[in-house]
Coordinates of C-alpha atoms in Angstrom, one line a residue:
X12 CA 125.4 65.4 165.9
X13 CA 127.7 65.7 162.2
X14 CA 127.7 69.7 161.4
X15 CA 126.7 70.0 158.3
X16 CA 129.7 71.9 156.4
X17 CA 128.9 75.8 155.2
X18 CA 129.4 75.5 151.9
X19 CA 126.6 72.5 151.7
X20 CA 123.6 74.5 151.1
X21 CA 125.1 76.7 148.5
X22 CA 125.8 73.5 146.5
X23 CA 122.4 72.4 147.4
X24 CA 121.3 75.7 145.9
X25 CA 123.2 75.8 142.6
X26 CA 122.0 72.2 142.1
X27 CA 118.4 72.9 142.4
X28 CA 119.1 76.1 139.9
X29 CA 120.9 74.0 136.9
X30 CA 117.5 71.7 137.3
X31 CA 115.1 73.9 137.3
X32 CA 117.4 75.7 134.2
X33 CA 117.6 72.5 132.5
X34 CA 113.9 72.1 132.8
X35 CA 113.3 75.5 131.1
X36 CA 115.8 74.9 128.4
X37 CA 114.2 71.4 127.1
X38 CA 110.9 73.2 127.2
X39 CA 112.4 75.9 125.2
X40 CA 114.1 73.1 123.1
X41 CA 111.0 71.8 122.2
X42 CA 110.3 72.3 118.5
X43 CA 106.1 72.6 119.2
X44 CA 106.3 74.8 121.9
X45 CA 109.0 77.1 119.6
X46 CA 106.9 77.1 116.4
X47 CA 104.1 77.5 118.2
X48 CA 105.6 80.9 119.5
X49 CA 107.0 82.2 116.4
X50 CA 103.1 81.7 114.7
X51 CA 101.8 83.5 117.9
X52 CA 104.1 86.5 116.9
X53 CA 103.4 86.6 113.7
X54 CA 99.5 86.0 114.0
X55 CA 99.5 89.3 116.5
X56 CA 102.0 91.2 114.0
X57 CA 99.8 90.8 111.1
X58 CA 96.8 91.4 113.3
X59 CA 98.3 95.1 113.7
X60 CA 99.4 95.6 110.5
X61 CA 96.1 94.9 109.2
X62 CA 94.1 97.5 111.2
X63 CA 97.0 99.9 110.6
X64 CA 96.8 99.8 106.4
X65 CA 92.9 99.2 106.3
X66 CA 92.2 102.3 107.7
X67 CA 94.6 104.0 104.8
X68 CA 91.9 102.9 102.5
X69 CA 88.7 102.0 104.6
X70 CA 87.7 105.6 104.3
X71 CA 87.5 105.6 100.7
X72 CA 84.7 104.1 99.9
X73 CA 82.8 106.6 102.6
X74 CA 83.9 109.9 101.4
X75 CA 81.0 110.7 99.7
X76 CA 79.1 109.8 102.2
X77 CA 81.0 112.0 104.7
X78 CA 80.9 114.6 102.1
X79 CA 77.2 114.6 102.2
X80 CA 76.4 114.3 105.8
X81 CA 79.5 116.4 107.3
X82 CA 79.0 119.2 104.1
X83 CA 83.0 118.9 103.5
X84 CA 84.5 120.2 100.3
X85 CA 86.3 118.1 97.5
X86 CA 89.7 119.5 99.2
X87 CA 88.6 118.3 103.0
X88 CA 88.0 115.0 101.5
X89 CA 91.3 114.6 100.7
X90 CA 92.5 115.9 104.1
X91 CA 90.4 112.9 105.5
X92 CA 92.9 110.5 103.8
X93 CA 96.1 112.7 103.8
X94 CA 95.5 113.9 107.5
X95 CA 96.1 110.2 109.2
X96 CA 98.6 109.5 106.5
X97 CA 100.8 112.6 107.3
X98 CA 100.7 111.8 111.2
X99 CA 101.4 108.0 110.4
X100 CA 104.4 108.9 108.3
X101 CA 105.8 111.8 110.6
X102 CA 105.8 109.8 113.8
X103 CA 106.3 106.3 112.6
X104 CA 110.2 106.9 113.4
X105 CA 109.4 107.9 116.9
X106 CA 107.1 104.8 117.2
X107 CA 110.3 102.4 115.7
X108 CA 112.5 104.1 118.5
X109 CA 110.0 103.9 121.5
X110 CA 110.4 100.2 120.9
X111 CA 113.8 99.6 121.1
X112 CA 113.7 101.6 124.3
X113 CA 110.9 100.9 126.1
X114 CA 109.9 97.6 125.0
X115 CA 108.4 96.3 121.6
X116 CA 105.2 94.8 123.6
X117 CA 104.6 97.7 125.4
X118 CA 104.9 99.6 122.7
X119 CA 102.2 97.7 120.6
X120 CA 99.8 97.5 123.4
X121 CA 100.0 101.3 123.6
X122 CA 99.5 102.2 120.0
X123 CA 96.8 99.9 120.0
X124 CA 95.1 101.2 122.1
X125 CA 95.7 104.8 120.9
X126 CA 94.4 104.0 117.4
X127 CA 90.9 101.7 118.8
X128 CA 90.4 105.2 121.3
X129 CA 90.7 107.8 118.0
X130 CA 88.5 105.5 115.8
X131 CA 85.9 105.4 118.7
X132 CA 86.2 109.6 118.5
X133 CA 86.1 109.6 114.4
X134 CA 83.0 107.7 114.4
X135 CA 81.2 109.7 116.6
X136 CA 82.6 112.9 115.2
X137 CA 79.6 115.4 114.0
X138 CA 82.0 118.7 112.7
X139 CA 84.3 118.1 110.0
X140 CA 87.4 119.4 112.7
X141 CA 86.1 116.8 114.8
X142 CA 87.0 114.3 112.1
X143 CA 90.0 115.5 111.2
X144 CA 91.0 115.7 114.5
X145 CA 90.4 112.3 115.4
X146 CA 91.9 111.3 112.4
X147 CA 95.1 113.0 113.1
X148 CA 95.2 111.2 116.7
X149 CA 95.2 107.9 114.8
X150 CA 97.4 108.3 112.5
X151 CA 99.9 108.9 115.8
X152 CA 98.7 105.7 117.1
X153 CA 99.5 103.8 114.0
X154 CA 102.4 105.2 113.6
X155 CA 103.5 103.7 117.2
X156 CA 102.1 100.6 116.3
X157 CA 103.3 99.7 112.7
X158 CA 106.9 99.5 113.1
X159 CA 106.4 97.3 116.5
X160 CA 104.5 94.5 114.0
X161 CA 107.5 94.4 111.7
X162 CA 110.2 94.2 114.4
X163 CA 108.4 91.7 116.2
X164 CA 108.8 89.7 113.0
X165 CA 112.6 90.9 112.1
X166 CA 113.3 90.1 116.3
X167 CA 112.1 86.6 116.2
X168 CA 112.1 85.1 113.0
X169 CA 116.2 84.3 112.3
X170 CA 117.3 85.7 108.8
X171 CA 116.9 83.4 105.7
X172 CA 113.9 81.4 104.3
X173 CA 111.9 81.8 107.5
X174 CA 112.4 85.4 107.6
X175 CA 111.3 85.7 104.4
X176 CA 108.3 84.0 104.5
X177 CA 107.3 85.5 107.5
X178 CA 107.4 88.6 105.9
X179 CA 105.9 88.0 102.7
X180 CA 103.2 86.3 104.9
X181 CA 103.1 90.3 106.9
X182 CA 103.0 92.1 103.8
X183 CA 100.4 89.4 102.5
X184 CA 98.2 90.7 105.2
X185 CA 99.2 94.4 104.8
X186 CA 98.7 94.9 101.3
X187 CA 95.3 92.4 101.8
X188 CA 94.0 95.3 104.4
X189 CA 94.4 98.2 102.3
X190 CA 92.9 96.3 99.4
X191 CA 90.0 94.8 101.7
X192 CA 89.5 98.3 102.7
X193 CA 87.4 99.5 100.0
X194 CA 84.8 96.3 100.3
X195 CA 84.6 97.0 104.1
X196 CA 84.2 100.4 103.7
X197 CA 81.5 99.6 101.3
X198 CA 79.5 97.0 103.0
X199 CA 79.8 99.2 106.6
X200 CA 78.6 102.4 104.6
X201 CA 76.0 100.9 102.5
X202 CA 74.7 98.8 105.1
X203 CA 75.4 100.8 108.5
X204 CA 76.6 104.3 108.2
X205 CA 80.1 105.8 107.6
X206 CA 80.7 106.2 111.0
X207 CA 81.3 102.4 111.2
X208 CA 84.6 102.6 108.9
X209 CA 85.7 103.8 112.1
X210 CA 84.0 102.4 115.0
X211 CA 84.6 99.1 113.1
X212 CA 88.4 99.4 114.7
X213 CA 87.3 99.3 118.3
X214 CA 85.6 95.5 118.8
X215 CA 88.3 94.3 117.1
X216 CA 91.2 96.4 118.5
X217 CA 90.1 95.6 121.9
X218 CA 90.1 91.9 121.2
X219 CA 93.1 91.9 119.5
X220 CA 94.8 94.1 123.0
X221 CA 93.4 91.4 124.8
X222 CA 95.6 88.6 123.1
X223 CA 98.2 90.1 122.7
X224 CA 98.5 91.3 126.3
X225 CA 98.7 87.7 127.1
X226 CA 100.7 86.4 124.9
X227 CA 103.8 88.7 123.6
X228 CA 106.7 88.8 125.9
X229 CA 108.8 91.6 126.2
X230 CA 111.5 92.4 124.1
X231 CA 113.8 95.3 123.7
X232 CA 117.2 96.4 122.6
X233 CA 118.7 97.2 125.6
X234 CA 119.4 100.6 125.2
X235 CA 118.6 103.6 127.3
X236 CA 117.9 107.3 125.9
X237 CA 115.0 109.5 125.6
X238 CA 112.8 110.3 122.3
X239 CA 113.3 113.1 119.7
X240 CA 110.1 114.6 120.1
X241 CA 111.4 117.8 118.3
X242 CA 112.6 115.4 114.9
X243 CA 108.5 114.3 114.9
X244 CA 106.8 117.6 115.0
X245 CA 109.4 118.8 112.3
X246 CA 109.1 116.2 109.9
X247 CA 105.2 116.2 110.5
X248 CA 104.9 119.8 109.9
X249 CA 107.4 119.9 107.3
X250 CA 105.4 117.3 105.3
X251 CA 101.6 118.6 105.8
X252 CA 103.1 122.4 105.0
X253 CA 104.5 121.1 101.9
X254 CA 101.6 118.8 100.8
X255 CA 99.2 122.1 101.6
X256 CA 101.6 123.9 99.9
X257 CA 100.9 121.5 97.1
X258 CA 97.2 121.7 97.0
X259 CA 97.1 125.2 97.3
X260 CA 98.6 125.8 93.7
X261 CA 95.3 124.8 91.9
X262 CA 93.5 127.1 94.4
X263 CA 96.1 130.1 94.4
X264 CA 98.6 129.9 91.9
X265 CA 102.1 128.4 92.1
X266 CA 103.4 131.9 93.1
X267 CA 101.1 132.9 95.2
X268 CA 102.3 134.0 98.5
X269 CA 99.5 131.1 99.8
X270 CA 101.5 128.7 98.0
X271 CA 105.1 129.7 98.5
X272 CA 105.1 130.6 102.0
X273 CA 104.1 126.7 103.5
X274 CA 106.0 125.3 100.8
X275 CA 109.4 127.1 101.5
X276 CA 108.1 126.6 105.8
X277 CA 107.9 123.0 105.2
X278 CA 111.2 122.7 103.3
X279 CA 113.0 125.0 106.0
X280 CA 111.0 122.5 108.5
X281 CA 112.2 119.3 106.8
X282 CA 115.9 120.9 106.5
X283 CA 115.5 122.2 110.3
X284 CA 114.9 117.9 110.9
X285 CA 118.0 116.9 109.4
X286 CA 119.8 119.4 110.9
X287 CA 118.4 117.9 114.2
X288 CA 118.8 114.0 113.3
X289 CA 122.5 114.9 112.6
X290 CA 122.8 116.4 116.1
X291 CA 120.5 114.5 118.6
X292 CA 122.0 111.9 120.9
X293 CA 119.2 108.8 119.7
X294 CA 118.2 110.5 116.5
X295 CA 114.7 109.3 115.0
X296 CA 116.5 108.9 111.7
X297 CA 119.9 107.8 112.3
X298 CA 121.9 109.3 109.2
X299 CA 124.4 106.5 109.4
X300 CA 122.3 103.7 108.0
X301 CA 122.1 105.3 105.4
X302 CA 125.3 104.5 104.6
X303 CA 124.0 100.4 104.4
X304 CA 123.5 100.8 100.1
X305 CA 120.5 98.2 100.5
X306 CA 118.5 100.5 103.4
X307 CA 119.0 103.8 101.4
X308 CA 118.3 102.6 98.1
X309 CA 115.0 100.3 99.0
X310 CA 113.9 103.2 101.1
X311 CA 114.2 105.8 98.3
X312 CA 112.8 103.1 95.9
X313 CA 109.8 102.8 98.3
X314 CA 109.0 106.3 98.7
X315 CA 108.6 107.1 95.0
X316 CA 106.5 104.0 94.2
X317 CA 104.3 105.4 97.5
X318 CA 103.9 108.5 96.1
X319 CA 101.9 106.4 92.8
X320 CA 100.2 103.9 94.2
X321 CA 98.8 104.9 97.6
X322 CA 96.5 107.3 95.5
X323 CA 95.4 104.6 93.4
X324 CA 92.4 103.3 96.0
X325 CA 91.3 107.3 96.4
X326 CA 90.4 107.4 92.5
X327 CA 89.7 104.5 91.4
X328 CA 86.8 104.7 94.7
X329 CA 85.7 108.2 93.5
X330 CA 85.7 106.9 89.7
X331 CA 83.2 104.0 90.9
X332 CA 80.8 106.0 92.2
X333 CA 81.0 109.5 90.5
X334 CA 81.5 107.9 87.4
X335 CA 80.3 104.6 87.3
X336 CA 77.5 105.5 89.9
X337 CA 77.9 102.5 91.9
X338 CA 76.4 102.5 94.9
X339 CA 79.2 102.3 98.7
X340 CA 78.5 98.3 98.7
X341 CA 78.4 97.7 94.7
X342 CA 82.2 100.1 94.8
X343 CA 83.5 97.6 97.8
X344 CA 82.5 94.5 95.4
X345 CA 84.5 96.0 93.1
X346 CA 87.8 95.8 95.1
X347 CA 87.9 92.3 95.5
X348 CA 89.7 91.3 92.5
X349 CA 92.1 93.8 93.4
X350 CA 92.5 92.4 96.9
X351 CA 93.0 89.2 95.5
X352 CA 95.2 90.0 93.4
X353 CA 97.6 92.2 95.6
X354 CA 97.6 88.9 98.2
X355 CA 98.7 86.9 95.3
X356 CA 101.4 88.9 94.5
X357 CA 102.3 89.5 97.4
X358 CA 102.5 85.6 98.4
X359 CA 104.2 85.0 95.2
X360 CA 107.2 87.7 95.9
X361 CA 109.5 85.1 98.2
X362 CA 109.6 82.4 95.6
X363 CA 110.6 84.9 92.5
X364 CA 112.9 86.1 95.7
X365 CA 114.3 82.6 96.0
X366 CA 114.5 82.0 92.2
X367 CA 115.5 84.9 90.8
X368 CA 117.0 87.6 93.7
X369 CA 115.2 90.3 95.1
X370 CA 116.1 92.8 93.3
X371 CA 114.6 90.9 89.6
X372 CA 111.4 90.7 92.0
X373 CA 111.3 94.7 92.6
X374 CA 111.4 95.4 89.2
X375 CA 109.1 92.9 87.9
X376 CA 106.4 94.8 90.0
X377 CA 107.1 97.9 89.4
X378 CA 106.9 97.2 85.7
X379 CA 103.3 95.4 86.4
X380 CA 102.0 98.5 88.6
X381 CA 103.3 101.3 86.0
X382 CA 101.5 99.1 83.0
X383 CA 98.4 98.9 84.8
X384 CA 98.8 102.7 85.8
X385 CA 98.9 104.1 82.2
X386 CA 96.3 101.5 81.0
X387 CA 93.5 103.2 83.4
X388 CA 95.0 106.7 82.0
X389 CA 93.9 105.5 78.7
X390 CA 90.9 103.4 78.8
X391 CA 89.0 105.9 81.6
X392 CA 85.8 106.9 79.9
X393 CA 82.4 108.2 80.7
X394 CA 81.3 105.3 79.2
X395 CA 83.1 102.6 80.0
X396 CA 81.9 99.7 82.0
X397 CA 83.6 98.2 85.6
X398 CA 85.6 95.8 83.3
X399 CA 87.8 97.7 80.7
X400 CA 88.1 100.7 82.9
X401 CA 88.8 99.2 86.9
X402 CA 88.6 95.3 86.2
X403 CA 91.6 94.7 84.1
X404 CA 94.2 97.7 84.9
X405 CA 93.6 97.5 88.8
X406 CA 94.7 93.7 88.9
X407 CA 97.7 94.6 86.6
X408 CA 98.4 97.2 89.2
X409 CA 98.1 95.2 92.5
X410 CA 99.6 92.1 91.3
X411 CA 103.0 94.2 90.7
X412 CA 102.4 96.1 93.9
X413 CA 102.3 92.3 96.0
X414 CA 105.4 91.7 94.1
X415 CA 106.7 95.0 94.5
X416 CA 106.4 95.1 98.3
X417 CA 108.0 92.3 100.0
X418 CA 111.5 92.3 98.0
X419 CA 111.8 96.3 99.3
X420 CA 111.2 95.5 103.0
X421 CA 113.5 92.6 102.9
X422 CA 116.1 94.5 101.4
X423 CA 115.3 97.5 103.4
X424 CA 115.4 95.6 107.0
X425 CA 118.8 93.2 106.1
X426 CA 122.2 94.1 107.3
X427 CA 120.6 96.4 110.3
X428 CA 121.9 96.7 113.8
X429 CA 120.1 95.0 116.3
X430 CA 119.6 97.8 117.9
X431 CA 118.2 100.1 115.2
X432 CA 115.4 97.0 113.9
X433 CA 112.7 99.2 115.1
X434 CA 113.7 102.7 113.9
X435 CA 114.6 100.6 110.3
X436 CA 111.4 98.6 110.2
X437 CA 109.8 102.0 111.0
X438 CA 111.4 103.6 108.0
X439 CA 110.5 100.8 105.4
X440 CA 106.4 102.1 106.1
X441 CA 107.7 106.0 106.8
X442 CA 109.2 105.7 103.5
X443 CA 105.9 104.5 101.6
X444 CA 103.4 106.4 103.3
X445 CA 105.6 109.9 103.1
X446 CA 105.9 109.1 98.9
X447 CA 101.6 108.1 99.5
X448 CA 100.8 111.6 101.4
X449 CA 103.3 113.8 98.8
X450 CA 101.6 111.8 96.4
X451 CA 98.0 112.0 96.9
X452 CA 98.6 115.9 97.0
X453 CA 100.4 116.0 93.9
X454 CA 97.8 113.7 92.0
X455 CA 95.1 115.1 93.4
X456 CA 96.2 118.8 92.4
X457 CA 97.0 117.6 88.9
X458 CA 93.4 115.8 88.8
X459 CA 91.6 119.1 89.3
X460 CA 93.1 121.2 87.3
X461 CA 91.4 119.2 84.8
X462 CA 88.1 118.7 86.4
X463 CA 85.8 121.2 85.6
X464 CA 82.7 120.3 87.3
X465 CA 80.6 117.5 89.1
X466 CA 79.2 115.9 86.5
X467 CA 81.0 112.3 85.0
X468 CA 81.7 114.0 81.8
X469 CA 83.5 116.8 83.8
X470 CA 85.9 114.5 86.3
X471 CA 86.8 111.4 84.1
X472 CA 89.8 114.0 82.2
X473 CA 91.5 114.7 85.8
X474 CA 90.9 111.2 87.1
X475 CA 93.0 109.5 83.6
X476 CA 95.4 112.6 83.9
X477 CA 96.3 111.3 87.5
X478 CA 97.2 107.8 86.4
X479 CA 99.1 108.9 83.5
X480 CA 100.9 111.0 85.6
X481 CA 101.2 108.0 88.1
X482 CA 103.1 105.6 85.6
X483 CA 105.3 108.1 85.2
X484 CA 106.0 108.3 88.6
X485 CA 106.4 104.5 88.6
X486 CA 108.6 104.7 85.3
X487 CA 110.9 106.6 87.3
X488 CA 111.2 104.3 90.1
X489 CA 111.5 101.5 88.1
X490 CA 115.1 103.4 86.5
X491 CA 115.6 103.9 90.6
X492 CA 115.1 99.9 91.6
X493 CA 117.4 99.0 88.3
X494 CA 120.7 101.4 88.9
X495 CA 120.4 102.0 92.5
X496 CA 118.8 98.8 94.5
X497 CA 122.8 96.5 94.8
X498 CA 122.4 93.0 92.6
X499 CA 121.8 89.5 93.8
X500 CA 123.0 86.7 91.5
X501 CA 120.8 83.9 90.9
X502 CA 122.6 81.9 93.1
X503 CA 122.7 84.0 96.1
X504 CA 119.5 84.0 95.6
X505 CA 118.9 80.6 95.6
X506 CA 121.0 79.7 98.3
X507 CA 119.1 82.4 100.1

C-alpha cells in the first residue's frame, strides 16, 4: 500500500477552495444577479426614506383635527410638527455613526422598527403629552434610520452617473413622501380618524422590516468606538431650547426672562456640543470635514433653504382649511400638484446636473422656490380661490425644491471618507431638518404676531407675512449657493 504524501490533502483542500471561490465570483460576475442587487438596495432605501419624510408632513393635514379632539392650543400644534423634527435632526448624527460601527443593516432594521413601535403609541395616544411623547420617540427612530437609506445608496452605487441617478431616484421618493403627506393625511383623517396618520406607519413598517431583514447584507466601515451620547442630548436640547426660546417671544417679549434664559441655555448647550465634537474620540460631527469646501458649503446651503421650505406644508395646510375651508380629504387633493411637481423636479435635477454642473442646478431651484415663496406672500387673500392663492405659487415652489435637493446631497456626500459616509449622509438630512425646526419657530412666531384672531379675515395677514419672510430666507441662500457652493464647468459636468 503507496502512503499517500502529507502535504496531499492540503492541496486537495486549497483546490476545492479556489472552486468553490471561482464559483462565487462568476455568480457575483454576473451582470443580472449584480443589478438585481443594487435595485434591491435602493428599492429598501427609498422604502425608509419615504416613511421617514411623510411623517414630517402627514400630520399636517390632521392638526385641526387633533386640535379639536386632544383640546391643544395653536402653540402645541406646532410642537406636534417641531417635536419629531427636533429629535430627527438632534440624533440623526448619532444614527449616521451607529452605522458605520455596528452595521448599516442592523442599524436600519433597528430604527425601523423604533419608528413603526412610536407610531403604534401616537395613534393610540389620548393626552396631548402622550402625543408629544410618542412623537418625540419617532423622531429618534427616524433619525437612526434616515442616514442608513442614504449610505446604503453612497456604499453600493460606485460614484458617477449611477450614483447620481440613484440618488436623484432617493430624493425623488423623499421629497414625493413629504409632498404625498398632506393627501394621505387627508384621505386617513377625513375618511378614518387622525390617529391613522400614525398607525398608517405600522402595516407598512412591518412589511417593509420583513424584506429588508431578508434581503440587505451587512455592511459596515470597519471601525470600532463607542457613540457620543453626550453630543445628541446637547445638540437636541440646544436646538428645542432655542426654537422655545423662539416661540416664546410672541408670548413673553424678546426680553423677557422666559425668552432669554432658553435662548442663551440652548446657545451655551449648542457651544457646550462643539466643544465636545472637538474633543470626543468618534465625534458625532467630525469638525474635520468640514474642511472638504463642497460638504461645508452644501450643508450650510441646506440648512438655510430648510429653515424656508419645511414650513411651507404647515401653512399652506392650515391656509386650506382655516381659510379656504376645505375639508382634511378636499386639503390632501390639494397637494397633489405639488407632489407632482416636487417628483418632477426632483427627477429632472441629474440631467440639468449632467448638462449644466451642479452647482447651476442649486441655484436654479432655489430661484424657483423663493419666486413661488413671495408670490403666495402676495396673492394670499381671504378671498382667493385654490388656484391663484395654492395652485400656481406651490408648484413654483416644489418644482425648485426637486431641483434644489438632489444637486446639494450630491455635493454634500462627494469627496467623503469611507468611513465617515454615514455620519456625512446623516448630516446632508441634519442639516435640512435643523434649518426646518429653527424655521417653523421662527415663521410661525412671525405669523402670529400678525394674527389676531380665528377668523379667515384675522390669520390670512400672518400666513402671507410668513412667506414673504420665507423668500427672504431663500434670497439669502440663493447669495449662499452662488459665492460659497465651489464651481463645476460645463464639461466637468458633462463628463460627469
Amino acid at each position: 500500500m503507496v502512503e499517500r504524501p502529507a502535504d496531499a490533502d492540503i492541496h486537495e483542500t486549497e483546490r476545492e477552495e479556489r472552486g468553490k471561490q471561482g464559483k462565487r465570483e462568476g455568480r457575483e460576475k454576473r451582470p443580472g444577479s449584480r443589478a438585481g442587487t443594487l435595485w434591491v438596495v435602493v428599492l429598501a432605501a427609498c422604502a425608509g426614506q419615504f416613511l421617514v419624510v411623510l411623517d414630517v408632513s402627514v400630520v399636517n393635514v390632521a392638526l385641526p383635527s387633533i386640535r379639536a379632539e386632544l383640546r391643544m392650543d395653536q402653540t402645541g400644534l406646532q410642537w406636534v410638527v417641531n417635536t419629531y423634527s427636533l429629535t430627527f435632526a438632534g440624533f440623526m448624527l448619532l444614527g449616521g455613526r451607529a452605522g458605520d460601527l455596528f452595521g448599516r443593516k442592523r442599524v436600519f432594521l433597528f430604527g425601523l422598527g423604533l419608528f413603526t413601535a412610536a407610531s403604534l403609541a401616537g395613534g393610540l395616544a389620548l393626552e396631548p403629552w402622550q402625543l408629544l411623547a410618542a412623537r418625540a420617540v419617532q423622531g429618534v427612530g427616524a433619525a437612526v434610520l434616515a442616514p442608513s437609506t442614504l449610505t446604503l445608496l453612497t456604499t453600493s452605487v460606485p460614484e458617477g452617473p449611477a450614483r447620481a441617478r440613484a440618488i436623484g431616484t432617493w430624493t425623488a421618493v423623499g421629497a414625493g413622501g413629504g409632498a404625498a403627506g398632506g393627501f394621505v393625511g387627508g384621505v386617513l383623517t377625513d375618511t378614518l380618524s387622525w390617529r391613522w396618520v400614525l398607525l398608517v406607519n405600522v402595516p407598512v413598517g412591518v412589511l417593509v422590516l420583513a424584506a429588508a431583514a431578508f434581503v440587505l447584507r451587512e455592511d459596515r466601515a470597519g471601525e470600532r468606538g463607542s457613540l457620543d451620547v453626550p453630543g445628541a442630548v446637547l445638540v437636541t436640547g440646544g436646538l428645542g431650547a432655542v426654537a422655545y426660546g423662539i416661540v416664546q417671544t410672541e408670548a413673553a417679549g424678546g426680553l423677557d426672562v422666559a425668552t432669554l434664559l432658553p435662548l442663551l441655555g440652548g446657545l451655551a448647550l449648542l457651544g457646550a456640543f462643539v466643544a465636545v465634537e472637538a474633543r470626543t474620540r468618534v465625534p458625532l460631527m467630525p469638525l474635520r470635514l468640514f474642511r472638504l469646501p463642497s460638504v461645508s458649503a452644501a450643508n450650510l446651503a441646506m440648512f438655510v433653504c430648510g429653515a424656508a421650505l419645511v414650513s411651507s406644508w404647515y401653512f399652506m395646510s392650515l391656509h386650506m382649511q382655516n381659510v379656504l375651508r376645505f375639508t382634511p380629504l378636499q386639503a390632501g387633493l390639494g397637494f397633489l400638484p405639488h407632489s407632482l411637481a416636487v417628483v418632477t423636479g426632483s427627477k429632472l435635477a441629474p440631467r440639468l446636473m449632467h448638462w449644466a454642473g451642479a452647482k447651476s442646478t442649486a441655484l436654479t431651484g432655489v430661484t424657483l422656490s423663493a419666486c413661488g415663496f413671495l408670490w403666495y406672500g402676495l396673492v394670499l387673500d381671504v378671498d382667493g380661490g385654490y388656484a391663484g392663492t395654492v395652485l400656481g405659487p406651490g408648484v413654483v415652489t416644489m418644482l425648485g425644491t426637486g431641483l434644489l435637493a438632489t444637486p446639494l446631497a450630491s455635493l454634500a456626500t462627494t469627496g467623503a471618507p469611507y468611513r465617515d459616509a454615514g455620519v456625512v449622509s446623516a448630516m446632508v438630512n441634519t442639516s435640512r431638518t435643523m434649518g426646518g425646526s429653527l424655521g417653523l419657530a421662527v415663521l410661525s412666531t412671525v405669523a402670529a404676531s400678525r394674527i389676531t384672531g380665528d377668523a379667515p379675515s384675522d390669520l390670512v395677514p400672518g400666513y402671507a407675512l410668513a412667506f414673504r419672510t420665507g423668500s427672504a430666507v431663500l434670497a439669502c441662500s440663493l447669495l449662499l449657493i452662488l459665492f460659497t457652493l465651489p464651481g463645476e464647468s460645463r464639461r466637468t459636468a458633462r463628463e460627469g
